[in-house]
């Protein structure tokens, strides 16, 4: 449960879209690194007293390496300008029935200017949609798209398996201007558009953002338990089903690695094999880059062989993808490993982006 702490802001550090890093000193003199979302709690300043949820920081969780600001109790922010007592400015509640539930204007609800468009929409018109189980694949997929289709409008649909606030992602902040927009779906929030479900989020990406191609992935901070089914990214299989249901073209980005120390993630991760091999009921195009180390390529081929009846396995040329990855506007990192430390992982994601781009014709 929650491990509460309180303290005083001593310094304001880095900022990125929707988030600000703080130094906080506790009453006993101990210092903590904290993160605040100003849209939720207001704009912290040095000298402010803050209430913190410090559990993830105290446990040393990787992507949860912050105490999170819950409130500035002595200086509450004003009500949002659009706040009202009716549904005229939106009534979509996310992170529902938690103490920090935001009330937002959903792109698909009655008060939205896009309501009629989405009420009539029932297909994404064959749009290629790349599905990935880790947030770290997002910039690599985008790099692969840009290698072959630099002018394509690419949207990102943020699912709620990892961080709920889009603002937690420094990657997403760094991709501002490189995406047509972000749609946060389910319990996730903070995107350019808010949608109720993955299905309405995909429709919004196509018909509101005008995307030629969309990437679907959870936010950073995925949950894993070391079991076949206990991983939040397994939902990527449901994303394949949603894309197919809406008349899209699912392209599966595979989690491939020869650098992960855990045997279950070497070759093709068991998470990809479960999501695409057990959860996805619709056919997807699963992409493998050529040019992998021969031993890794053989391991990948053997792992995917049982999926060949359910999905189409596509081998994609990797020429130019390394350069595209190195030109990414944001740094590449997965599980603490950069591009050179886990090259196959990023290459596989970029190959999925390239394949999706080539489907645009």
PDB file of N, CA and C in Angstrom, residues 137-204:
ATOM      1  N   UNK A 137       9.998   0.667 -27.172  1.00  0.00           N
ATOM      2  CA  UNK A 137       9.978   0.389 -28.610  1.00  0.00           C
ATOM      3  C   UNK A 137       9.476   1.580 -29.418  1.00  0.00           C
ATOM      4  N   UNK A 138       8.758   2.502 -28.771  1.00  0.00           N
ATOM      5  CA  UNK A 138       8.111   3.596 -29.500  1.00  0.00           C
ATOM      6  C   UNK A 138       9.069   4.391 -30.384  1.00  0.00           C
ATOM      7  N   UNK A 139      10.169   4.953 -29.854  1.00  0.00           N
ATOM      8  CA  UNK A 139      11.032   5.748 -30.732  1.00  0.00           C
ATOM      9  C   UNK A 139      11.739   4.918 -31.792  1.00  0.00           C
ATOM     10  N   UNK A 140      12.004   3.651 -31.499  1.00  0.00           N
ATOM     11  CA  UNK A 140      12.656   2.791 -32.489  1.00  0.00           C
ATOM     12  C   UNK A 140      11.705   2.475 -33.637  1.00  0.00           C
ATOM     13  N   UNK A 141      10.443   2.189 -33.322  1.00  0.00           N
ATOM     14  CA  UNK A 141       9.446   1.971 -34.379  1.00  0.00           C
ATOM     15  C   UNK A 141       9.316   3.220 -35.232  1.00  0.00           C
ATOM     16  N   UNK A 142       9.245   4.378 -34.573  1.00  0.00           N
ATOM     17  CA  UNK A 142       9.116   5.633 -35.309  1.00  0.00           C
ATOM     18  C   UNK A 142      10.323   5.863 -36.210  1.00  0.00           C
ATOM     19  N   UNK A 143      11.512   5.519 -35.726  1.00  0.00           N
ATOM     20  CA  UNK A 143      12.712   5.656 -36.555  1.00  0.00           C
ATOM     21  C   UNK A 143      12.606   4.797 -37.808  1.00  0.00           C
ATOM     22  N   UNK A 144      12.084   3.577 -37.658  1.00  0.00           N
ATOM     23  CA  UNK A 144      11.907   2.706 -38.815  1.00  0.00           C
ATOM     24  C   UNK A 144      10.891   3.247 -39.801  1.00  0.00           C
ATOM     25  N   UNK A 145       9.825   3.847 -39.297  1.00  0.00           N
ATOM     26  CA  UNK A 145       8.836   4.478 -40.179  1.00  0.00           C
ATOM     27  C   UNK A 145       9.488   5.607 -40.961  1.00  0.00           C
ATOM     28  N   UNK A 146      10.193   6.473 -40.238  1.00  0.00           N
ATOM     29  CA  UNK A 146      10.787   7.651 -40.876  1.00  0.00           C
ATOM     30  C   UNK A 146      11.847   7.280 -41.909  1.00  0.00           C
ATOM     31  N   UNK A 147      12.492   6.113 -41.743  1.00  0.00           N
ATOM     32  CA  UNK A 147      13.513   5.691 -42.699  1.00  0.00           C
ATOM     33  C   UNK A 147      12.936   5.541 -44.102  1.00  0.00           C
ATOM     34  N   UNK A 148      11.669   5.120 -44.195  1.00  0.00           N
ATOM     35  CA  UNK A 148      11.061   4.878 -45.502  1.00  0.00           C
ATOM     36  C   UNK A 148       9.916   5.826 -45.828  1.00  0.00           C
ATOM     37  N   UNK A 149       9.302   6.415 -44.826  1.00  0.00           N
ATOM     38  CA  UNK A 149       8.157   7.305 -45.058  1.00  0.00           C
ATOM     39  C   UNK A 149       8.299   8.535 -44.175  1.00  0.00           C
ATOM     40  N   UNK A 150       9.251   9.414 -44.500  1.00  0.00           N
ATOM     41  CA  UNK A 150       9.532  10.551 -43.611  1.00  0.00           C
ATOM     42  C   UNK A 150       8.359  11.504 -43.445  1.00  0.00           C
ATOM     43  N   UNK A 151       7.448  11.518 -44.401  1.00  0.00           N
ATOM     44  CA  UNK A 151       6.325  12.444 -44.312  1.00  0.00           C
ATOM     45  C   UNK A 151       5.056  11.850 -43.735  1.00  0.00           C
ATOM     46  N   UNK A 152       5.080  10.594 -43.333  1.00  0.00           N
ATOM     47  CA  UNK A 152       3.864   9.941 -42.842  1.00  0.00           C
ATOM     48  C   UNK A 152       3.416  10.563 -41.527  1.00  0.00           C
ATOM     49  N   UNK A 153       2.103  10.679 -41.359  1.00  0.00           N
ATOM     50  CA  UNK A 153       1.548  11.132 -40.083  1.00  0.00           C
ATOM     51  C   UNK A 153       1.407   9.916 -39.174  1.00  0.00           C
ATOM     52  N   UNK A 154       2.142   9.941 -38.070  1.00  0.00           N
ATOM     53  CA  UNK A 154       2.189   8.802 -37.157  1.00  0.00           C
ATOM     54  C   UNK A 154       1.595   9.218 -35.818  1.00  0.00           C
ATOM     55  N   UNK A 155       0.596   8.481 -35.355  1.00  0.00           N
ATOM     56  CA  UNK A 155      -0.018   8.724 -34.051  1.00  0.00           C
ATOM     57  C   UNK A 155       0.441   7.651 -33.074  1.00  0.00           C
ATOM     58  N   UNK A 156       0.364   7.995 -31.798  1.00  0.00           N
ATOM     59  CA  UNK A 156       0.690   7.046 -30.734  1.00  0.00           C
ATOM     60  C   UNK A 156      -0.537   6.868 -29.853  1.00  0.00           C
ATOM     61  N   UNK A 157      -0.925   5.628 -29.642  1.00  0.00           N
ATOM     62  CA  UNK A 157      -2.007   5.305 -28.714  1.00  0.00           C
ATOM     63  C   UNK A 157      -1.376   4.718 -27.459  1.00  0.00           C
ATOM     64  N   UNK A 158      -1.527   5.434 -26.351  1.00  0.00           N
ATOM     65  CA  UNK A 158      -0.954   5.053 -25.061  1.00  0.00           C
ATOM     66  C   UNK A 158      -1.973   4.230 -24.283  1.00  0.00           C
ATOM     67  N   UNK A 159      -1.667   2.966 -24.069  1.00  0.00           N
ATOM     68  CA  UNK A 159      -2.552   2.105 -23.289  1.00  0.00           C
ATOM     69  C   UNK A 159      -2.167   2.183 -21.811  1.00  0.00           C
ATOM     70  N   UNK A 160      -2.970   1.555 -20.971  1.00  0.00           N
ATOM     71  CA  UNK A 160      -2.823   1.784 -19.531  1.00  0.00           C
ATOM     72  C   UNK A 160      -2.145   0.651 -18.778  1.00  0.00           C
ATOM     73  N   UNK A 161      -1.269  -0.094 -19.449  1.00  0.00           N
ATOM     74  CA  UNK A 161      -0.559  -1.172 -18.758  1.00  0.00           C
ATOM     75  C   UNK A 161       0.603  -0.701 -17.914  1.00  0.00           C
ATOM     76  N   UNK A 162       1.160   0.480 -18.241  1.00  0.00           N
ATOM     77  CA  UNK A 162       2.290   1.024 -17.502  1.00  0.00           C
ATOM     78  C   UNK A 162       1.890   2.323 -16.826  1.00  0.00           C
ATOM     79  N   UNK A 163       2.728   3.341 -16.976  1.00  0.00           N
ATOM     80  CA  UNK A 163       2.419   4.645 -16.387  1.00  0.00           C
ATOM     81  C   UNK A 163       1.091   5.153 -16.937  1.00  0.00           C
ATOM     82  N   UNK A 164       0.213   5.588 -16.057  1.00  0.00           N
ATOM     83  CA  UNK A 164      -1.053   6.156 -16.507  1.00  0.00           C
ATOM     84  C   UNK A 164      -0.886   7.572 -17.047  1.00  0.00           C
ATOM     85  N   UNK A 165      -0.121   8.447 -16.389  1.00  0.00           N
ATOM     86  CA  UNK A 165       0.038   9.794 -16.960  1.00  0.00           C
ATOM     87  C   UNK A 165       1.033   9.769 -18.126  1.00  0.00           C
ATOM     88  N   UNK A 166       0.598  10.260 -19.273  1.00  0.00           N
ATOM     89  CA  UNK A 166       1.523  10.386 -20.404  1.00  0.00           C
ATOM     90  C   UNK A 166       2.712  11.252 -20.020  1.00  0.00           C
ATOM     91  N   UNK A 167       2.514  12.145 -19.055  1.00  0.00           N
ATOM     92  CA  UNK A 167       3.560  13.090 -18.637  1.00  0.00           C
ATOM     93  C   UNK A 167       4.762  12.401 -18.004  1.00  0.00           C
ATOM     94  N   UNK A 168       4.630  11.172 -17.558  1.00  0.00           N
ATOM     95  CA  UNK A 168       5.769  10.482 -16.951  1.00  0.00           C
ATOM     96  C   UNK A 168       6.867  10.206 -17.973  1.00  0.00           C
ATOM     97  N   UNK A 169       6.498  10.123 -19.245  1.00  0.00           N
ATOM     98  CA  UNK A 169       7.428   9.681 -20.281  1.00  0.00           C
ATOM     99  C   UNK A 169       8.268  10.826 -20.824  1.00  0.00           C
ATOM    100  N   UNK A 170       9.556  10.820 -20.515  1.00  0.00           N
ATOM    101  CA  UNK A 170      10.459  11.791 -21.125  1.00  0.00           C
ATOM    102  C   UNK A 170      10.631  11.494 -22.614  1.00  0.00           C
ATOM    103  N   UNK A 171      10.512  10.221 -22.981  1.00  0.00           N
ATOM    104  CA  UNK A 171      10.564   9.858 -24.399  1.00  0.00           C
ATOM    105  C   UNK A 171       9.461  10.558 -25.166  1.00  0.00           C
ATOM    106  N   UNK A 172       8.261  10.489 -24.647  1.00  0.00           N
ATOM    107  CA  UNK A 172       7.124  11.096 -25.338  1.00  0.00           C
ATOM    108  C   UNK A 172       7.290  12.612 -25.417  1.00  0.00           C
ATOM    109  N   UNK A 173       7.798  13.213 -24.346  1.00  0.00           N
ATOM    110  CA  UNK A 173       8.049  14.653 -24.381  1.00  0.00           C
ATOM    111  C   UNK A 173       9.065  14.998 -25.465  1.00  0.00           C
ATOM    112  N   UNK A 174      10.087  14.166 -25.623  1.00  0.00           N
ATOM    113  CA  UNK A 174      11.109  14.415 -26.623  1.00  0.00           C
ATOM    114  C   UNK A 174      10.639  14.196 -28.045  1.00  0.00           C
ATOM    115  N   UNK A 175       9.549  13.456 -28.214  1.00  0.00           N
ATOM    116  CA  UNK A 175       9.008  13.202 -29.547  1.00  0.00           C
ATOM    117  C   UNK A 175       7.964  14.234 -29.956  1.00  0.00           C
ATOM    118  N   UNK A 176       7.766  15.248 -29.131  1.00  0.00           N
ATOM    119  CA  UNK A 176       6.838  16.315 -29.485  1.00  0.00           C
ATOM    120  C   UNK A 176       7.258  16.927 -30.819  1.00  0.00           C
ATOM    121  N   UNK A 177       6.312  17.042 -31.722  1.00  0.00           N
ATOM    122  CA  UNK A 177       6.614  17.552 -33.051  1.00  0.00           C
ATOM    123  C   UNK A 177       6.962  16.468 -34.047  1.00  0.00           C
ATOM    124  N   UNK A 178       7.222  15.257 -33.559  1.00  0.00           N
ATOM    125  CA  UNK A 178       7.540  14.135 -34.441  1.00  0.00           C
ATOM    126  C   UNK A 178       6.361  13.179 -34.592  1.00  0.00           C
ATOM    127  N   UNK A 179       5.318  13.414 -33.812  1.00  0.00           N
ATOM    128  CA  UNK A 179       4.113  12.596 -33.875  1.00  0.00           C
ATOM    129  C   UNK A 179       2.926  13.478 -34.234  1.00  0.00           C
ATOM    130  N   UNK A 180       1.928  12.886 -34.905  1.00  0.00           N
ATOM    131  CA  UNK A 180       0.694  13.621 -35.180  1.00  0.00           C
ATOM    132  C   UNK A 180      -0.061  13.900 -33.890  1.00  0.00           C
ATOM    133  N   UNK A 181       0.209  13.112 -32.851  1.00  0.00           N
ATOM    134  CA  UNK A 181      -0.420  13.307 -31.557  1.00  0.00           C
ATOM    135  C   UNK A 181      -0.480  12.006 -30.795  1.00  0.00           C
ATOM    136  N   UNK A 182      -0.833  12.120 -29.525  1.00  0.00           N
ATOM    137  CA  UNK A 182      -0.969  10.972 -28.639  1.00  0.00           C
ATOM    138  C   UNK A 182      -2.412  10.873 -28.168  1.00  0.00           C
ATOM    139  N   UNK A 183      -2.952   9.665 -28.202  1.00  0.00           N
ATOM    140  CA  UNK A 183      -4.278   9.401 -27.654  1.00  0.00           C
ATOM    141  C   UNK A 183      -4.095   8.496 -26.448  1.00  0.00           C
ATOM    142  N   UNK A 184      -4.483   8.965 -25.274  1.00  0.00           N
ATOM    143  CA  UNK A 184      -4.400   8.129 -24.075  1.00  0.00           C
ATOM    144  C   UNK A 184      -5.740   7.437 -23.864  1.00  0.00           C
ATOM    145  N   UNK A 185      -5.702   6.125 -23.667  1.00  0.00           N
ATOM    146  CA  UNK A 185      -6.928   5.326 -23.657  1.00  0.00           C
ATOM    147  C   UNK A 185      -7.049   4.547 -22.355  1.00  0.00           C
ATOM    148  N   UNK A 186      -8.260   4.070 -22.085  1.00  0.00           N
ATOM    149  CA  UNK A 186      -8.495   3.332 -20.857  1.00  0.00           C
ATOM    150  C   UNK A 186      -8.312   4.246 -19.667  1.00  0.00           C
ATOM    151  N   UNK A 187      -7.518   3.796 -18.681  1.00  0.00           N
ATOM    152  CA  UNK A 187      -7.252   4.599 -17.491  1.00  0.00           C
ATOM    153  C   UNK A 187      -6.084   5.567 -17.681  1.00  0.00           C
ATOM    154  N   UNK A 188      -5.362   5.462 -18.793  1.00  0.00           N
ATOM    155  CA  UNK A 188      -4.256   6.382 -19.067  1.00  0.00           C
ATOM    156  C   UNK A 188      -4.809   7.759 -19.409  1.00  0.00           C
ATOM    157  N   UNK A 189      -4.008   8.801 -19.134  1.00  0.00           N
ATOM    158  CA  UNK A 189      -4.457  10.161 -19.414  1.00  0.00           C
ATOM    159  C   UNK A 189      -3.261  11.050 -19.683  1.00  0.00           C
ATOM    160  N   UNK A 190      -3.541  12.254 -20.171  1.00  0.00           N
ATOM    161  CA  UNK A 190      -2.482  13.219 -20.422  1.00  0.00           C
ATOM    162  C   UNK A 190      -2.052  13.318 -21.864  1.00  0.00           C
ATOM    163  N   UNK A 191      -2.693  12.575 -22.772  1.00  0.00           N
ATOM    164  CA  UNK A 191      -2.369  12.687 -24.186  1.00  0.00           C
ATOM    165  C   UNK A 191      -2.999  13.924 -24.808  1.00  0.00           C
ATOM    166  N   UNK A 192      -2.751  14.109 -26.090  1.00  0.00           N
ATOM    167  CA  UNK A 192      -3.386  15.217 -26.808  1.00  0.00           C
ATOM    168  C   UNK A 192      -4.888  15.002 -26.897  1.00  0.00           C
ATOM    169  N   UNK A 193      -5.288  13.752 -26.948  1.00  0.00           N
ATOM    170  CA  UNK A 193      -6.700  13.370 -26.935  1.00  0.00           C
ATOM    171  C   UNK A 193      -6.903  12.295 -25.882  1.00  0.00           C
ATOM    172  N   UNK A 194      -8.076  12.300 -25.267  1.00  0.00           N
ATOM    173  CA  UNK A 194      -8.445  11.272 -24.298  1.00  0.00           C
ATOM    174  C   UNK A 194      -9.547  10.408 -24.911  1.00  0.00           C
ATOM    175  N   UNK A 195      -9.404   9.091 -24.818  1.00  0.00           N
ATOM    176  CA  UNK A 195     -10.426   8.196 -25.344  1.00  0.00           C
ATOM    177  C   UNK A 195     -10.806   7.169 -24.298  1.00  0.00           C
ATOM    178  N   UNK A 196     -12.001   6.664 -24.420  1.00  0.00           N
ATOM    179  CA  UNK A 196     -12.549   5.738 -23.440  1.00  0.00           C
ATOM    180  C   UNK A 196     -11.911   4.365 -23.539  1.00  0.00           C
ATOM    181  N   UNK A 197     -11.726   3.886 -24.759  1.00  0.00           N
ATOM    182  CA  UNK A 197     -11.224   2.530 -24.979  1.00  0.00           C
ATOM    183  C   UNK A 197     -10.145   2.542 -26.049  1.00  0.00           C
ATOM    184  N   UNK A 198      -9.454   1.432 -26.174  1.00  0.00           N
ATOM    185  CA  UNK A 198      -8.478   1.280 -27.249  1.00  0.00           C
ATOM    186  C   UNK A 198      -9.146   1.433 -28.607  1.00  0.00           C
ATOM    187  N   UNK A 199     -10.344   0.886 -28.738  1.00  0.00           N
ATOM    188  CA  UNK A 199     -11.045   0.969 -30.019  1.00  0.00           C
ATOM    189  C   UNK A 199     -11.337   2.415 -30.399  1.00  0.00           C
ATOM    190  N   UNK A 200     -11.893   3.181 -29.469  1.00  0.00           N
ATOM    191  CA  UNK A 200     -12.187   4.581 -29.793  1.00  0.00           C
ATOM    192  C   UNK A 200     -10.897   5.372 -29.955  1.00  0.00           C
ATOM    193  N   UNK A 201      -9.833   4.974 -29.259  1.00  0.00           N
ATOM    194  CA  UNK A 201      -8.547   5.635 -29.435  1.00  0.00           C
ATOM    195  C   UNK A 201      -7.973   5.419 -30.824  1.00  0.00           C
ATOM    196  N   UNK A 202      -8.097   4.214 -31.340  1.00  0.00           N
ATOM    197  CA  UNK A 202      -7.634   3.941 -32.707  1.00  0.00           C
ATOM    198  C   UNK A 202      -8.451   4.726 -33.727  1.00  0.00           C
ATOM    199  N   UNK A 203      -9.746   4.792 -33.516  1.00  0.00           N
ATOM    200  CA  UNK A 203     -10.596   5.568 -34.425  1.00  0.00           C
ATOM    201  C   UNK A 203     -10.240   7.048 -34.361  1.00  0.00           C
ATOM    202  N   UNK A 204      -9.936   7.544 -33.157  1.00  0.00           N
ATOM    203  CA  UNK A 204      -9.547   8.945 -33.023  1.00  0.00           C
ATOM    204  C   UNK A 204      -8.215   9.209 -33.711  1.00  0.00           C
TER     205      UNK A 204
END
